[in-house]
mmCIF file of C-alpha atoms in Angstrom:
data_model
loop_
_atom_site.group_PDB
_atom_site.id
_atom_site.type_symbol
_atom_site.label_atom_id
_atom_site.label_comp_id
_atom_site.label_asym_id
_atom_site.label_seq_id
_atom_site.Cartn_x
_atom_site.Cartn_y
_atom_site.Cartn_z
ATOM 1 C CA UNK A 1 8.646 -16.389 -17.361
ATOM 2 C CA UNK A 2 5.714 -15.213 -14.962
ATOM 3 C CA UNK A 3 7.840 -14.782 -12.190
ATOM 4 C CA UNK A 4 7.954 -10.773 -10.720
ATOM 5 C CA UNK A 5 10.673 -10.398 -8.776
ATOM 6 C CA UNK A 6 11.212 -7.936 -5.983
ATOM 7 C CA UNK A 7 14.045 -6.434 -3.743
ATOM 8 C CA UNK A 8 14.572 -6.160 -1.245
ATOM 9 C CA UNK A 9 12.581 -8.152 1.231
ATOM 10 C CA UNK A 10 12.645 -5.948 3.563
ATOM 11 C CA UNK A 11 13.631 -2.158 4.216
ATOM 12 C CA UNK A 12 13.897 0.392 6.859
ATOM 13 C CA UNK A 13 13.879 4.452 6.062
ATOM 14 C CA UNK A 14 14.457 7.094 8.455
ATOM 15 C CA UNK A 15 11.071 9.501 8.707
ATOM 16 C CA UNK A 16 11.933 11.914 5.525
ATOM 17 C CA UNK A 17 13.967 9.500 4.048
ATOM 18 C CA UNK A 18 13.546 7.883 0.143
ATOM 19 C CA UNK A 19 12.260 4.730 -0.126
ATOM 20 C CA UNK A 20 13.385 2.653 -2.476
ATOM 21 C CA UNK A 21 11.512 -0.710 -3.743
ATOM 22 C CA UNK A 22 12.322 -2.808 -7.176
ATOM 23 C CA UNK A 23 10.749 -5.260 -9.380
ATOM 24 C CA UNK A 24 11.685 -6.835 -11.956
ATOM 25 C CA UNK A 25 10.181 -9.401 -14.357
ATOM 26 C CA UNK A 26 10.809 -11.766 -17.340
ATOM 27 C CA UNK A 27 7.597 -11.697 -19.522
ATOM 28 C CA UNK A 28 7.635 -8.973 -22.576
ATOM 29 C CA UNK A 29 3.436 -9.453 -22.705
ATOM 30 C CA UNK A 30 2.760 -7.707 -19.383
ATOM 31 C CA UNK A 31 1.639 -4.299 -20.287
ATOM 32 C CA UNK A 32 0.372 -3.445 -16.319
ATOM 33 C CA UNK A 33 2.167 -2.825 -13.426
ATOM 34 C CA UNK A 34 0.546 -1.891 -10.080
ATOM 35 C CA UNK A 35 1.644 -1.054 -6.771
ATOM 36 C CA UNK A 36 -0.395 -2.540 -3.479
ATOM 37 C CA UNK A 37 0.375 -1.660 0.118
ATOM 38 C CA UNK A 38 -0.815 -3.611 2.209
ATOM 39 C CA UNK A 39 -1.240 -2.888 6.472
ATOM 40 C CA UNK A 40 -1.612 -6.069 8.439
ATOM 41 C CA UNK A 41 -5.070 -8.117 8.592
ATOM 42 C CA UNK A 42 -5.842 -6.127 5.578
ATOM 43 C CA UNK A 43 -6.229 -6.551 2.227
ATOM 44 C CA UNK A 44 -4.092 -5.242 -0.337
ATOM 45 C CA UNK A 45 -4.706 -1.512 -1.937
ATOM 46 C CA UNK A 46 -3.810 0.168 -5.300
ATOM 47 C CA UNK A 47 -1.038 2.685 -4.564
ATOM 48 C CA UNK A 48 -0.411 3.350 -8.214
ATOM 49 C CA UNK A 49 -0.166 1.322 -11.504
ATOM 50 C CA UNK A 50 1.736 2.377 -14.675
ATOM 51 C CA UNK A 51 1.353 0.805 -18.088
ATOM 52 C CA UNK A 52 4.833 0.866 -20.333
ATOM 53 C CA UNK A 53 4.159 3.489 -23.082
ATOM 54 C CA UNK A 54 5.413 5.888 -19.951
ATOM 55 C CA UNK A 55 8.717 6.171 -18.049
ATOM 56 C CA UNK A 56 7.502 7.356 -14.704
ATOM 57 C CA UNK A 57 4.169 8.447 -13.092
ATOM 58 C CA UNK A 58 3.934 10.530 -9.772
ATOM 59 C CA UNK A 59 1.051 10.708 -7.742
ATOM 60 C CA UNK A 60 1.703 12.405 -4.399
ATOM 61 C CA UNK A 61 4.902 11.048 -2.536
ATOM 62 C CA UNK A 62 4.917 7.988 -4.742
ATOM 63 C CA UNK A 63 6.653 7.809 -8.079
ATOM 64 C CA UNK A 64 6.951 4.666 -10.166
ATOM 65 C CA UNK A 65 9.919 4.525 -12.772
ATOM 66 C CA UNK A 66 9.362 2.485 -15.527
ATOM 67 C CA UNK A 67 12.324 0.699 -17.880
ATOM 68 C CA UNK A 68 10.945 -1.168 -20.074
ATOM 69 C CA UNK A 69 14.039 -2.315 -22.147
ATOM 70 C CA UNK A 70 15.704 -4.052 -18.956
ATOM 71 C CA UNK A 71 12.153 -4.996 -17.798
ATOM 72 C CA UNK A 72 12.441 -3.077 -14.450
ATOM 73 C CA UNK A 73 10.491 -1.166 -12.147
ATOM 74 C CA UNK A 74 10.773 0.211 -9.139
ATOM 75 C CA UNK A 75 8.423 2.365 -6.644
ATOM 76 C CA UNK A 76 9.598 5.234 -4.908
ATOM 77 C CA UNK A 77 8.109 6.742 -1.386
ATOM 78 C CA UNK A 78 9.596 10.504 -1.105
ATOM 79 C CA UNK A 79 9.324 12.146 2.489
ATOM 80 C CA UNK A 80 8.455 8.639 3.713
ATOM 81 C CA UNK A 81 6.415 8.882 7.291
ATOM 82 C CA UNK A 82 6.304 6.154 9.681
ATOM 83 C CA UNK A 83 2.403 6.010 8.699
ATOM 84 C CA UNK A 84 3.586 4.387 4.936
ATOM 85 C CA UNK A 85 5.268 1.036 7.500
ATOM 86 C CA UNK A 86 3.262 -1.634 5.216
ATOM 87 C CA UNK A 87 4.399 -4.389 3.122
ATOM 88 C CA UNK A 88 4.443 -3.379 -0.757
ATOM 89 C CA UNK A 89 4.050 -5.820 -3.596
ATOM 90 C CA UNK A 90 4.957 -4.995 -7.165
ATOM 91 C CA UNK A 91 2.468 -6.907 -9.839
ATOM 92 C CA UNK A 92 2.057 -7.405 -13.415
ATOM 93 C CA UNK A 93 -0.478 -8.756 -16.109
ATOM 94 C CA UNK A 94 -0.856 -9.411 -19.717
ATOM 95 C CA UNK A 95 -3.814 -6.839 -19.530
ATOM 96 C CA UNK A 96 -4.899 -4.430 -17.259
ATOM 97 C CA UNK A 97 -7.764 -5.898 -15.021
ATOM 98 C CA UNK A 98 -9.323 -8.784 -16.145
ATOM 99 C CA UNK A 99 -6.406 -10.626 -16.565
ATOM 100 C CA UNK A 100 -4.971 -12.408 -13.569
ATOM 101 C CA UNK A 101 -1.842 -10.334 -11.916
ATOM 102 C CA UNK A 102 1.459 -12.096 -11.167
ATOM 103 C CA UNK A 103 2.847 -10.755 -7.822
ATOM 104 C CA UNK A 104 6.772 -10.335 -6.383
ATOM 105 C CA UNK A 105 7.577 -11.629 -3.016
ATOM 106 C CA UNK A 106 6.672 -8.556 -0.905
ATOM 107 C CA UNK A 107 8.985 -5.828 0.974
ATOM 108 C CA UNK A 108 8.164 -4.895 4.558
ATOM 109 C CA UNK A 109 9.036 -1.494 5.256
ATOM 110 C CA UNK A 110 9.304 0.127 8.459
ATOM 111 C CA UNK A 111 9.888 3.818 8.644
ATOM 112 C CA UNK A 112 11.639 4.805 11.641
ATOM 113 C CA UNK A 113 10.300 7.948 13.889
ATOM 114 C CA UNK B 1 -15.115 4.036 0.773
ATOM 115 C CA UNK B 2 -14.581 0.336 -0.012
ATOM 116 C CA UNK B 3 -15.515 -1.220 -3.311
ATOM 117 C CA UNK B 4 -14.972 -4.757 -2.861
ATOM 118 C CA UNK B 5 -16.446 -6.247 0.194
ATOM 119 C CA UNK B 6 -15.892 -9.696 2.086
ATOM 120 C CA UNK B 7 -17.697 -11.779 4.851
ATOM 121 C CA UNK B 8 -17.174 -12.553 7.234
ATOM 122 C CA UNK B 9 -14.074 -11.100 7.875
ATOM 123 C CA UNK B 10 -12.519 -14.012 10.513
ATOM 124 C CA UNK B 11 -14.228 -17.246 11.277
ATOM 125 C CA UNK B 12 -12.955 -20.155 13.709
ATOM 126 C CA UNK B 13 -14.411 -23.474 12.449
ATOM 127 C CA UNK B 14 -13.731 -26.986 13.784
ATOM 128 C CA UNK B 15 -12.129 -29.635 11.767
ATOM 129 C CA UNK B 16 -14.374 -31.404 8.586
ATOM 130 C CA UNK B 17 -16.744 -28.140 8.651
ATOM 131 C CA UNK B 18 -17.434 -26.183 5.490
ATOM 132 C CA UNK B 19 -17.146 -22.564 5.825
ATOM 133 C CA UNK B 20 -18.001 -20.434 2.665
ATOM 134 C CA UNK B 21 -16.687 -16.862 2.172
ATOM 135 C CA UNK B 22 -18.236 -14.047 0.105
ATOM 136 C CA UNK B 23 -16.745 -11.527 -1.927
ATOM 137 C CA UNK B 24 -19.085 -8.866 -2.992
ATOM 138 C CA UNK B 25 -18.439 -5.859 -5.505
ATOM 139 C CA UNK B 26 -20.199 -2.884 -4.214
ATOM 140 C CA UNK B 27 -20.187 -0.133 -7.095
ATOM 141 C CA UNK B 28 -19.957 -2.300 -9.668
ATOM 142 C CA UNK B 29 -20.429 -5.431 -11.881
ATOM 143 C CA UNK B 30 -17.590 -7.716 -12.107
ATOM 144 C CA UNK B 31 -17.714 -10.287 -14.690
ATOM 145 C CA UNK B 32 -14.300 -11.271 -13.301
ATOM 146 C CA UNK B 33 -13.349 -12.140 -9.621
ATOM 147 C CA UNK B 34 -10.237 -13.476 -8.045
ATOM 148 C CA UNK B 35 -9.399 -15.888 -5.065
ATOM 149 C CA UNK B 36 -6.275 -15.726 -3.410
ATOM 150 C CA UNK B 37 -4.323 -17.116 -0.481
ATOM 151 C CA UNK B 38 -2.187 -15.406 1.880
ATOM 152 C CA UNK B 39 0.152 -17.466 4.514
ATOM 153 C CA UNK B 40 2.070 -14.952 7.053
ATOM 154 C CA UNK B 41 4.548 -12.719 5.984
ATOM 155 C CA UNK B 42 4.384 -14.240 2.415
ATOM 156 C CA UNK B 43 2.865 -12.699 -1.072
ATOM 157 C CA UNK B 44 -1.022 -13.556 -2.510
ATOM 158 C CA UNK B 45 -0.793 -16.844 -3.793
ATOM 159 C CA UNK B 46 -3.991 -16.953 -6.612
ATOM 160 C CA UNK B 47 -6.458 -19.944 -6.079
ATOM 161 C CA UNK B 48 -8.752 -19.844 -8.924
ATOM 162 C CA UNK B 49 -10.375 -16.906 -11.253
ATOM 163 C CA UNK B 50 -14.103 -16.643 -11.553
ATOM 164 C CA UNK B 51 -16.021 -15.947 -14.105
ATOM 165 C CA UNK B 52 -19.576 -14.911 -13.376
ATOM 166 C CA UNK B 53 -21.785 -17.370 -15.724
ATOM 167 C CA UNK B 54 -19.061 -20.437 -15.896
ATOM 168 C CA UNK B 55 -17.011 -22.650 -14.215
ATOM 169 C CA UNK B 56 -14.043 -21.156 -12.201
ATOM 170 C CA UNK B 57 -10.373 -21.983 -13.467
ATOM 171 C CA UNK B 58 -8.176 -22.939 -10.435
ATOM 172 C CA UNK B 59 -4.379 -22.557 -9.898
ATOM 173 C CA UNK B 60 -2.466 -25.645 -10.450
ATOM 174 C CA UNK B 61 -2.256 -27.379 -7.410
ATOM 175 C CA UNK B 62 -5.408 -26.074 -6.119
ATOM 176 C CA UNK B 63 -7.927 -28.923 -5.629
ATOM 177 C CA UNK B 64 -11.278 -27.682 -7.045
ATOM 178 C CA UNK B 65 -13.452 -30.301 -5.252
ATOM 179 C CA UNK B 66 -11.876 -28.910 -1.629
ATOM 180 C CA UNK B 67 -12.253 -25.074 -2.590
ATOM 181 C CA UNK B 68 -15.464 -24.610 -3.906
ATOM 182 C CA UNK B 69 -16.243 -20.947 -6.263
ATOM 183 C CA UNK B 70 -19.576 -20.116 -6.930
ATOM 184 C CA UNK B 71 -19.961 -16.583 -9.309
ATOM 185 C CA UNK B 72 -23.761 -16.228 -9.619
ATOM 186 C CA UNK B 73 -24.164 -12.838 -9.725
ATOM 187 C CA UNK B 74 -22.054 -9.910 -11.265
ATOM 188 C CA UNK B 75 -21.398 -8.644 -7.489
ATOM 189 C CA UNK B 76 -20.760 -12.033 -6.111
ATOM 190 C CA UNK B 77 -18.813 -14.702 -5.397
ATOM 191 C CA UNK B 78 -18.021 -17.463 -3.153
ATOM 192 C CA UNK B 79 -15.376 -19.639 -1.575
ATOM 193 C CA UNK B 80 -16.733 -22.580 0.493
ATOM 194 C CA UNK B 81 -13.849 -24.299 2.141
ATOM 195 C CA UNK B 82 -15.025 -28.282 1.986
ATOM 196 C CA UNK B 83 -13.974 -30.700 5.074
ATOM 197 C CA UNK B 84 -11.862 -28.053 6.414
ATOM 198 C CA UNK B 85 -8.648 -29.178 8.048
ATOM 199 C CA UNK B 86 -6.287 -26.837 10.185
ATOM 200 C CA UNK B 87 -3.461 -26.755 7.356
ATOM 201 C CA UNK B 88 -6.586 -25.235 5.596
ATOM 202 C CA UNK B 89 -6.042 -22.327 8.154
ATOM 203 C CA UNK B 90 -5.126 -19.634 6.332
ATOM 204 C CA UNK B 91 -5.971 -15.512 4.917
ATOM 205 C CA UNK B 92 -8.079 -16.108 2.267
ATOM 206 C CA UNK B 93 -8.584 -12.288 0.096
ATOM 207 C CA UNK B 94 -10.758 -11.708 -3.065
ATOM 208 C CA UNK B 95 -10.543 -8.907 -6.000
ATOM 209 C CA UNK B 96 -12.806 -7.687 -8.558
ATOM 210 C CA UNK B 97 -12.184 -5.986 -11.673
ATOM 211 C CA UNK B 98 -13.961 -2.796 -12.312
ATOM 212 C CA UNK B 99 -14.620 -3.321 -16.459
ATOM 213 C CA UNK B 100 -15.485 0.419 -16.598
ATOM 214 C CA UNK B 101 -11.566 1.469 -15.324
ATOM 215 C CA UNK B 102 -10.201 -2.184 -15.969
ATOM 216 C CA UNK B 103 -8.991 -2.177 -12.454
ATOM 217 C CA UNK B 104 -8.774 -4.413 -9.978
ATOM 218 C CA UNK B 105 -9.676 -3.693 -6.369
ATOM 219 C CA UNK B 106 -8.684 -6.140 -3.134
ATOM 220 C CA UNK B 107 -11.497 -6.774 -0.577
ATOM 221 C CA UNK B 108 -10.268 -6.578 2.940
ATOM 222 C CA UNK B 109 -10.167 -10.473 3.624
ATOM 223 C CA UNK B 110 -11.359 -13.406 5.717
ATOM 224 C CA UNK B 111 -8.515 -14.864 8.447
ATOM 225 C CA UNK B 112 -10.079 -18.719 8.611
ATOM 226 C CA UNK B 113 -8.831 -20.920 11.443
ATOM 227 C CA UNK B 114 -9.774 -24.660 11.593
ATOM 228 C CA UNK B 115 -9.395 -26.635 14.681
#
């Protein structure tokens, strides 16, 4: 029931393309879900987070939709540029912060040129 | 500009060394810090949560007496890798949770090789 669960493992976008990434999880107690990129030898960074009184939040080129009654989620990159090639993990906790985040498997995407 | 700092950010150490790893908050107090462990190509795997003040509550599977966490400050903690071995080897990353924006920032990790 903590298990976040993401597809697909890996993805590749033309330049301009939409990319696609989705989560999905079991527990009805998380109330936070964040978005990391992460580039390689680095640590992970917040993209953008969403908590589930909303249905989608936009900041920029990225856009997370939110459905809460089939406890789903997915991230979307619009106008994706080979500079957003990273690997992406989707998270989730009981309570934003403080409370320990459960992450999905990672997706490495490559934007093509 | 970063937020959550770690050092060092590699170190090479030979077998049954201890190496110990900080993880600093820069602008802010955490009361809360996370350790986590990343093999290649593979998600954050959490160690253990500190809690600046107390004891830190490690993963299952985790063996407390091998990865020590010290929290003695509200902008630090550390990871001291006991007797390290090479399957200890590993990228080890931190977070800290801002209280003011309940957020939790990444610092940039440590790569730790054991010989």
């Amino acid at each position: 029931q903590q298990q976040v669960k993401q597809s697909p493992q890996s993805l590749i976008v033309q330049k301009g393309g939409i990319s696609i990434i989705n989560c999905a999880y079991e527990n009805t107690a998380f109330d936070y879900f964040p978005w990391y990129q992460q580039f390689p030898g680095k640590g992970p960074a917040l993209l953008i987070a969403i908590r589930p009184d909303v249905s989608e939040k936009k900041e920029g080129r990225f856009t997370i939709s939110f459905n809460k009654s089939a406890k789903q989620f997915s991230l979307h990159i619009m106008d994706s540029q080979p500079g957003d090639s990273a690997t992406y993990f989707c998270a989730a906790s009981k309570r934003r912060g403080a409370q320990k985040l459960v992450f999905g498997q990672g997706t490495r995407l490559t934007i093509n040129p | 500009g970063a937020v959550v700092s770690q050092h060092p950010s590699r170190v090479i150490c030979k077998s049954g060394t201890s190496v110990k790893i900080e993880c600093r908050s820069l602008d802010f107090q955490a009361t809360t810090m996370f350790w986590y462990r990343q093999f290649p190509k593979k998600s954050l795997m959490l160690m253990a949560t500190s809690n600046e003040g107390s004891k830190a509550t490690y993963e299952q599977g985790v063996e407390k007496d091998k990865f020590l966490i010290n929290h003695a400050s509200l902008t630090l903690s550390t990871l001291t890798v006991t007797s390290a071995h090479p399957e200890d080897s590993s990228f080890y990353i931190c977070s800290a949770t801002n209280p003011s924006t309940d957020t939790q920032y990444f610092g940039p990790g440590t790569r730790l090789t054991v010989l």
